Amino acid sequence: MFNKALLTISVFLATAFAKPTARQSTCWPDFGGRDVSITVSNADWGVPSVANGQVVSMVNPGTPTVGEWAITYEGTEEGVYQIRPSTDSSLVIAQQVHSDLLILSPNGITTLGFRINCATCTDPTTVAAGDIGASDCTIIRQGNEHCATFFYNGPGHSPGLLELQQCPYSGQSFSFALA
């Protein structure tokens, strides 16, 4: 009986005074209206040209593509944004019908929000052009909860297409460099 009471008191005291487990914090980036490049592993999101139906892919820096994006708060839910080419606000990134690919689509035909959860967000007024404003970010399609993910085509090849895959999936952590 004495051992059981001592054990109960010991467990209670250990639980009461234990340090809380560290939780991963999440932030929702604010880009302050500035355009961004979305990057991962020395590759950027890009399209060959800004036009309806263009497939979004990962491209090596310096590749002649359009790779700056305007990220706007959707206003329906905290942390949900629309991603569009910085040069054409009539197009948004959307999921291609019957596919996991991300494409440019006319705004209004397909309104697709993405939840952007980051481990680090920096005040955009303190970030110089070309520097990272948010990092270690997942980009999740609102609705089906699939994550934006890129696949390399192999050593010495271009980085590859950007797709939506079941979360969690390796290779889905992005950074945002402010223009």
PDB file of N, CA, C and O in Angstrom, residues 101-145:
ATOM      1  N   LEU A 101      -1.276  17.849 -61.852  1.00  0.00           N
ATOM      2  CA  LEU A 101      -0.422  18.963 -62.256  1.00  0.00           C
ATOM      3  C   LEU A 101      -1.047  20.302 -61.886  1.00  0.00           C
ATOM      4  O   LEU A 101      -2.269  20.447 -61.838  1.00  0.00           O
ATOM      5  N   LEU A 102      -0.191  21.292 -61.658  1.00  0.00           N
ATOM      6  CA  LEU A 102      -0.641  22.653 -61.424  1.00  0.00           C
ATOM      7  C   LEU A 102      -0.471  23.443 -62.718  1.00  0.00           C
ATOM      8  O   LEU A 102       0.571  23.361 -63.369  1.00  0.00           O
ATOM      9  N   ILE A 103      -1.510  24.189 -63.091  1.00  0.00           N
ATOM     10  CA  ILE A 103      -1.492  24.957 -64.337  1.00  0.00           C
ATOM     11  C   ILE A 103      -1.966  26.380 -64.073  1.00  0.00           C
ATOM     12  O   ILE A 103      -2.520  26.681 -63.010  1.00  0.00           O
ATOM     13  N   LEU A 104      -1.780  27.261 -65.060  1.00  0.00           N
ATOM     14  CA  LEU A 104      -2.380  28.583 -65.023  1.00  0.00           C
ATOM     15  C   LEU A 104      -3.776  28.480 -65.612  1.00  0.00           C
ATOM     16  O   LEU A 104      -3.980  27.845 -66.645  1.00  0.00           O
ATOM     17  N   SER A 105      -4.729  29.089 -64.933  1.00  0.00           N
ATOM     18  CA  SER A 105      -6.126  29.008 -65.338  1.00  0.00           C
ATOM     19  C   SER A 105      -6.765  30.381 -65.163  1.00  0.00           C
ATOM     20  O   SER A 105      -6.377  31.130 -64.257  1.00  0.00           O
ATOM     21  N   PRO A 106      -7.761  30.718 -65.983  1.00  0.00           N
ATOM     22  CA  PRO A 106      -8.415  32.021 -65.818  1.00  0.00           C
ATOM     23  C   PRO A 106      -9.062  32.163 -64.441  1.00  0.00           C
ATOM     24  O   PRO A 106      -9.719  31.245 -63.961  1.00  0.00           O
ATOM     25  N   ASN A 107      -8.860  33.314 -63.831  1.00  0.00           N
ATOM     26  CA  ASN A 107      -9.468  33.625 -62.546  1.00  0.00           C
ATOM     27  C   ASN A 107     -10.983  33.659 -62.722  1.00  0.00           C
ATOM     28  O   ASN A 107     -11.483  34.188 -63.689  1.00  0.00           O
ATOM     29  N   GLY A 108     -11.703  33.057 -61.810  1.00  0.00           N
ATOM     30  CA  GLY A 108     -13.153  33.027 -61.881  1.00  0.00           C
ATOM     31  C   GLY A 108     -13.673  31.698 -62.399  1.00  0.00           C
ATOM     32  O   GLY A 108     -14.686  31.215 -61.951  1.00  0.00           O
ATOM     33  N   ILE A 109     -12.960  31.095 -63.368  1.00  0.00           N
ATOM     34  CA  ILE A 109     -13.353  29.770 -63.837  1.00  0.00           C
ATOM     35  C   ILE A 109     -12.953  28.756 -62.769  1.00  0.00           C
ATOM     36  O   ILE A 109     -13.714  27.901 -62.378  1.00  0.00           O
ATOM     37  N   THR A 110     -11.737  28.888 -62.307  1.00  0.00           N
ATOM     38  CA  THR A 110     -11.246  28.019 -61.241  1.00  0.00           C
ATOM     39  C   THR A 110     -10.659  28.900 -60.156  1.00  0.00           C
ATOM     40  O   THR A 110      -9.611  29.493 -60.349  1.00  0.00           O
ATOM     41  N   THR A 111     -11.354  29.021 -59.065  1.00  0.00           N
ATOM     42  CA  THR A 111     -10.812  29.755 -57.932  1.00  0.00           C
ATOM     43  C   THR A 111     -10.310  28.715 -56.945  1.00  0.00           C
ATOM     44  O   THR A 111     -11.095  27.970 -56.377  1.00  0.00           O
ATOM     45  N   LEU A 112      -9.014  28.652 -56.815  1.00  0.00           N
ATOM     46  CA  LEU A 112      -8.399  27.624 -55.992  1.00  0.00           C
ATOM     47  C   LEU A 112      -7.518  28.278 -54.948  1.00  0.00           C
ATOM     48  O   LEU A 112      -6.615  29.043 -55.287  1.00  0.00           O
ATOM     49  N   GLY A 113      -7.817  28.006 -53.703  1.00  0.00           N
ATOM     50  CA  GLY A 113      -7.001  28.544 -52.636  1.00  0.00           C
ATOM     51  C   GLY A 113      -5.953  27.541 -52.189  1.00  0.00           C
ATOM     52  O   GLY A 113      -6.140  26.323 -52.298  1.00  0.00           O
ATOM     53  N   PHE A 114      -4.838  28.066 -51.710  1.00  0.00           N
ATOM     54  CA  PHE A 114      -3.766  27.249 -51.155  1.00  0.00           C
ATOM     55  C   PHE A 114      -3.495  27.728 -49.739  1.00  0.00           C
ATOM     56  O   PHE A 114      -3.346  28.925 -49.500  1.00  0.00           O
ATOM     57  N   ARG A 115      -3.440  26.801 -48.814  1.00  0.00           N
ATOM     58  CA  ARG A 115      -3.038  27.113 -47.455  1.00  0.00           C
ATOM     59  C   ARG A 115      -1.517  27.077 -47.424  1.00  0.00           C
ATOM     60  O   ARG A 115      -0.910  26.106 -47.871  1.00  0.00           O
ATOM     61  N   ILE A 116      -0.913  28.136 -46.950  1.00  0.00           N
ATOM     62  CA  ILE A 116       0.544  28.206 -46.858  1.00  0.00           C
ATOM     63  C   ILE A 116       0.910  28.273 -45.391  1.00  0.00           C
ATOM     64  O   ILE A 116       0.593  29.249 -44.707  1.00  0.00           O
ATOM     65  N   ASN A 117       1.541  27.210 -44.911  1.00  0.00           N
ATOM     66  CA  ASN A 117       1.978  27.116 -43.516  1.00  0.00           C
ATOM     67  C   ASN A 117       3.497  27.129 -43.499  1.00  0.00           C
ATOM     68  O   ASN A 117       4.129  26.295 -44.150  1.00  0.00           O
ATOM     69  N   CYS A 118       4.080  28.058 -42.756  1.00  0.00           N
ATOM     70  CA  CYS A 118       5.534  28.193 -42.717  1.00  0.00           C
ATOM     71  C   CYS A 118       6.056  28.062 -41.289  1.00  0.00           C
ATOM     72  O   CYS A 118       5.343  28.350 -40.332  1.00  0.00           O
ATOM     73  N   ALA A 119       7.298  27.658 -41.178  1.00  0.00           N
ATOM     74  CA  ALA A 119       7.947  27.602 -39.869  1.00  0.00           C
ATOM     75  C   ALA A 119       8.517  28.969 -39.504  1.00  0.00           C
ATOM     76  O   ALA A 119       8.603  29.317 -38.330  1.00  0.00           O
ATOM     77  N   THR A 120       8.911  29.759 -40.522  1.00  0.00           N
ATOM     78  CA  THR A 120       9.492  31.078 -40.279  1.00  0.00           C
ATOM     79  C   THR A 120       8.873  32.098 -41.220  1.00  0.00           C
ATOM     80  O   THR A 120       8.843  31.888 -42.432  1.00  0.00           O
ATOM     81  N   CYS A 121       8.376  33.193 -40.661  1.00  0.00           N
ATOM     82  CA  CYS A 121       7.842  34.309 -41.440  1.00  0.00           C
ATOM     83  C   CYS A 121       8.517  35.586 -40.952  1.00  0.00           C
ATOM     84  O   CYS A 121       8.644  35.791 -39.748  1.00  0.00           O
ATOM     85  N   THR A 122       8.949  36.409 -41.892  1.00  0.00           N
ATOM     86  CA  THR A 122       9.644  37.642 -41.558  1.00  0.00           C
ATOM     87  C   THR A 122       8.812  38.834 -41.996  1.00  0.00           C
ATOM     88  O   THR A 122       8.173  38.792 -43.051  1.00  0.00           O
ATOM     89  N   ASP A 123       8.835  39.894 -41.221  1.00  0.00           N
ATOM     90  CA  ASP A 123       8.139  41.129 -41.574  1.00  0.00           C
ATOM     91  C   ASP A 123       8.674  41.599 -42.924  1.00  0.00           C
ATOM     92  O   ASP A 123       9.872  41.831 -43.077  1.00  0.00           O
ATOM     93  N   PRO A 124       7.801  41.738 -43.949  1.00  0.00           N
ATOM     94  CA  PRO A 124       8.278  42.082 -45.284  1.00  0.00           C
ATOM     95  C   PRO A 124       8.966  43.443 -45.373  1.00  0.00           C
ATOM     96  O   PRO A 124       9.766  43.675 -46.275  1.00  0.00           O
ATOM     97  N   THR A 125       8.698  44.334 -44.425  1.00  0.00           N
ATOM     98  CA  THR A 125       9.350  45.646 -44.458  1.00  0.00           C
ATOM     99  C   THR A 125      10.821  45.557 -44.063  1.00  0.00           C
ATOM    100  O   THR A 125      11.566  46.503 -44.277  1.00  0.00           O
ATOM    101  N   THR A 126      11.232  44.410 -43.519  1.00  0.00           N
ATOM    102  CA  THR A 126      12.629  44.245 -43.102  1.00  0.00           C
ATOM    103  C   THR A 126      13.419  43.338 -44.052  1.00  0.00           C
ATOM    104  O   THR A 126      14.584  43.054 -43.797  1.00  0.00           O
ATOM    105  N   VAL A 127      12.785  42.881 -45.136  1.00  0.00           N
ATOM    106  CA  VAL A 127      13.423  41.930 -46.046  1.00  0.00           C
ATOM    107  C   VAL A 127      13.884  42.645 -47.310  1.00  0.00           C
ATOM    108  O   VAL A 127      13.081  43.289 -47.997  1.00  0.00           O
ATOM    109  N   ALA A 128      15.164  42.525 -47.631  1.00  0.00           N
ATOM    110  CA  ALA A 128      15.719  43.123 -48.849  1.00  0.00           C
ATOM    111  C   ALA A 128      15.302  42.295 -50.065  1.00  0.00           C
ATOM    112  O   ALA A 128      15.013  41.094 -49.945  1.00  0.00           O
ATOM    113  N   ALA A 129      15.276  42.922 -51.228  1.00  0.00           N
ATOM    114  CA  ALA A 129      14.949  42.229 -52.475  1.00  0.00           C
ATOM    115  C   ALA A 129      15.887  41.044 -52.669  1.00  0.00           C
ATOM    116  O   ALA A 129      17.101  41.164 -52.496  1.00  0.00           O
ATOM    117  N   GLY A 130      15.294  39.888 -52.983  1.00  0.00           N
ATOM    118  CA  GLY A 130      16.068  38.666 -53.191  1.00  0.00           C
ATOM    119  C   GLY A 130      16.257  37.830 -51.946  1.00  0.00           C
ATOM    120  O   GLY A 130      16.686  36.679 -52.027  1.00  0.00           O
ATOM    121  N   ASP A 131      15.950  38.386 -50.782  1.00  0.00           N
ATOM    122  CA  ASP A 131      16.101  37.641 -49.529  1.00  0.00           C
ATOM    123  C   ASP A 131      14.816  36.875 -49.207  1.00  0.00           C
ATOM    124  O   ASP A 131      13.738  37.183 -49.696  1.00  0.00           O
ATOM    125  N   ILE A 132      14.961  35.888 -48.342  1.00  0.00           N
ATOM    126  CA  ILE A 132      13.853  35.008 -47.972  1.00  0.00           C
ATOM    127  C   ILE A 132      12.929  35.710 -46.981  1.00  0.00           C
ATOM    128  O   ILE A 132      13.366  36.202 -45.950  1.00  0.00           O
ATOM    129  N   GLY A 133      11.625  35.719 -47.314  1.00  0.00           N
ATOM    130  CA  GLY A 133      10.620  36.322 -46.439  1.00  0.00           C
ATOM    131  C   GLY A 133       9.853  35.297 -45.632  1.00  0.00           C
ATOM    132  O   GLY A 133       9.262  35.605 -44.610  1.00  0.00           O
ATOM    133  N   ALA A 134       9.846  34.041 -46.107  1.00  0.00           N
ATOM    134  CA  ALA A 134       9.190  32.941 -45.379  1.00  0.00           C
ATOM    135  C   ALA A 134       9.898  31.655 -45.796  1.00  0.00           C
ATOM    136  O   ALA A 134      10.288  31.499 -46.950  1.00  0.00           O
ATOM    137  N   SER A 135      10.061  30.748 -44.842  1.00  0.00           N
ATOM    138  CA  SER A 135      10.787  29.513 -45.161  1.00  0.00           C
ATOM    139  C   SER A 135      10.175  28.305 -44.474  1.00  0.00           C
ATOM    140  O   SER A 135       9.374  28.444 -43.557  1.00  0.00           O
ATOM    141  N   ASP A 136      10.604  27.141 -44.969  1.00  0.00           N
ATOM    142  CA  ASP A 136      10.112  25.852 -44.477  1.00  0.00           C
ATOM    143  C   ASP A 136       8.586  25.830 -44.533  1.00  0.00           C
ATOM    144  O   ASP A 136       7.904  25.584 -43.547  1.00  0.00           O
ATOM    145  N   CYS A 137       8.066  26.098 -45.745  1.00  0.00           N
ATOM    146  CA  CYS A 137       6.631  26.255 -45.950  1.00  0.00           C
ATOM    147  C   CYS A 137       6.044  25.073 -46.714  1.00  0.00           C
ATOM    148  O   CYS A 137       6.635  24.587 -47.673  1.00  0.00           O
ATOM    149  N   THR A 138       4.873  24.647 -46.306  1.00  0.00           N
ATOM    150  CA  THR A 138       4.102  23.691 -47.093  1.00  0.00           C
ATOM    151  C   THR A 138       3.000  24.474 -47.793  1.00  0.00           C
ATOM    152  O   THR A 138       2.453  25.429 -47.241  1.00  0.00           O
ATOM    153  N   ILE A 139       2.708  24.059 -49.014  1.00  0.00           N
ATOM    154  CA  ILE A 139       1.669  24.693 -49.818  1.00  0.00           C
ATOM    155  C   ILE A 139       0.628  23.615 -50.088  1.00  0.00           C
ATOM    156  O   ILE A 139       0.894  22.640 -50.782  1.00  0.00           O
ATOM    157  N   ILE A 140      -0.544  23.787 -49.508  1.00  0.00           N
ATOM    158  CA  ILE A 140      -1.559  22.743 -49.480  1.00  0.00           C
ATOM    159  C   ILE A 140      -2.811  23.227 -50.206  1.00  0.00           C
ATOM    160  O   ILE A 140      -3.340  24.286 -49.882  1.00  0.00           O
ATOM    161  N   ARG A 141      -3.270  22.439 -51.164  1.00  0.00           N
ATOM    162  CA  ARG A 141      -4.490  22.793 -51.903  1.00  0.00           C
ATOM    163  C   ARG A 141      -5.679  22.727 -50.963  1.00  0.00           C
ATOM    164  O   ARG A 141      -5.915  21.719 -50.314  1.00  0.00           O
ATOM    165  N   GLN A 142      -6.423  23.806 -50.903  1.00  0.00           N
ATOM    166  CA  GLN A 142      -7.618  23.819 -50.076  1.00  0.00           C
ATOM    167  C   GLN A 142      -8.663  22.921 -50.727  1.00  0.00           C
ATOM    168  O   GLN A 142      -8.871  22.953 -51.926  1.00  0.00           O
ATOM    169  N   GLY A 143      -9.275  22.090 -49.946  1.00  0.00           N
ATOM    170  CA  GLY A 143     -10.311  21.201 -50.467  1.00  0.00           C
ATOM    171  C   GLY A 143      -9.897  19.747 -50.415  1.00  0.00           C
ATOM    172  O   GLY A 143     -10.506  18.956 -49.724  1.00  0.00           O
ATOM    173  N   ASN A 144      -8.825  19.386 -51.146  1.00  0.00           N
ATOM    174  CA  ASN A 144      -8.426  17.978 -51.115  1.00  0.00           C
ATOM    175  C   ASN A 144      -7.210  17.729 -50.229  1.00  0.00           C
ATOM    176  O   ASN A 144      -6.779  16.598 -50.073  1.00  0.00           O
ATOM    177  N   GLU A 145      -6.652  18.805 -49.674  1.00  0.00           N
ATOM    178  CA  GLU A 145      -5.549  18.706 -48.722  1.00  0.00           C
ATOM    179  C   GLU A 145      -4.318  18.001 -49.297  1.00  0.00           C
ATOM    180  O   GLU A 145      -3.622  17.298 -48.594  1.00  0.00           O
TER     181      GLU A 145
END
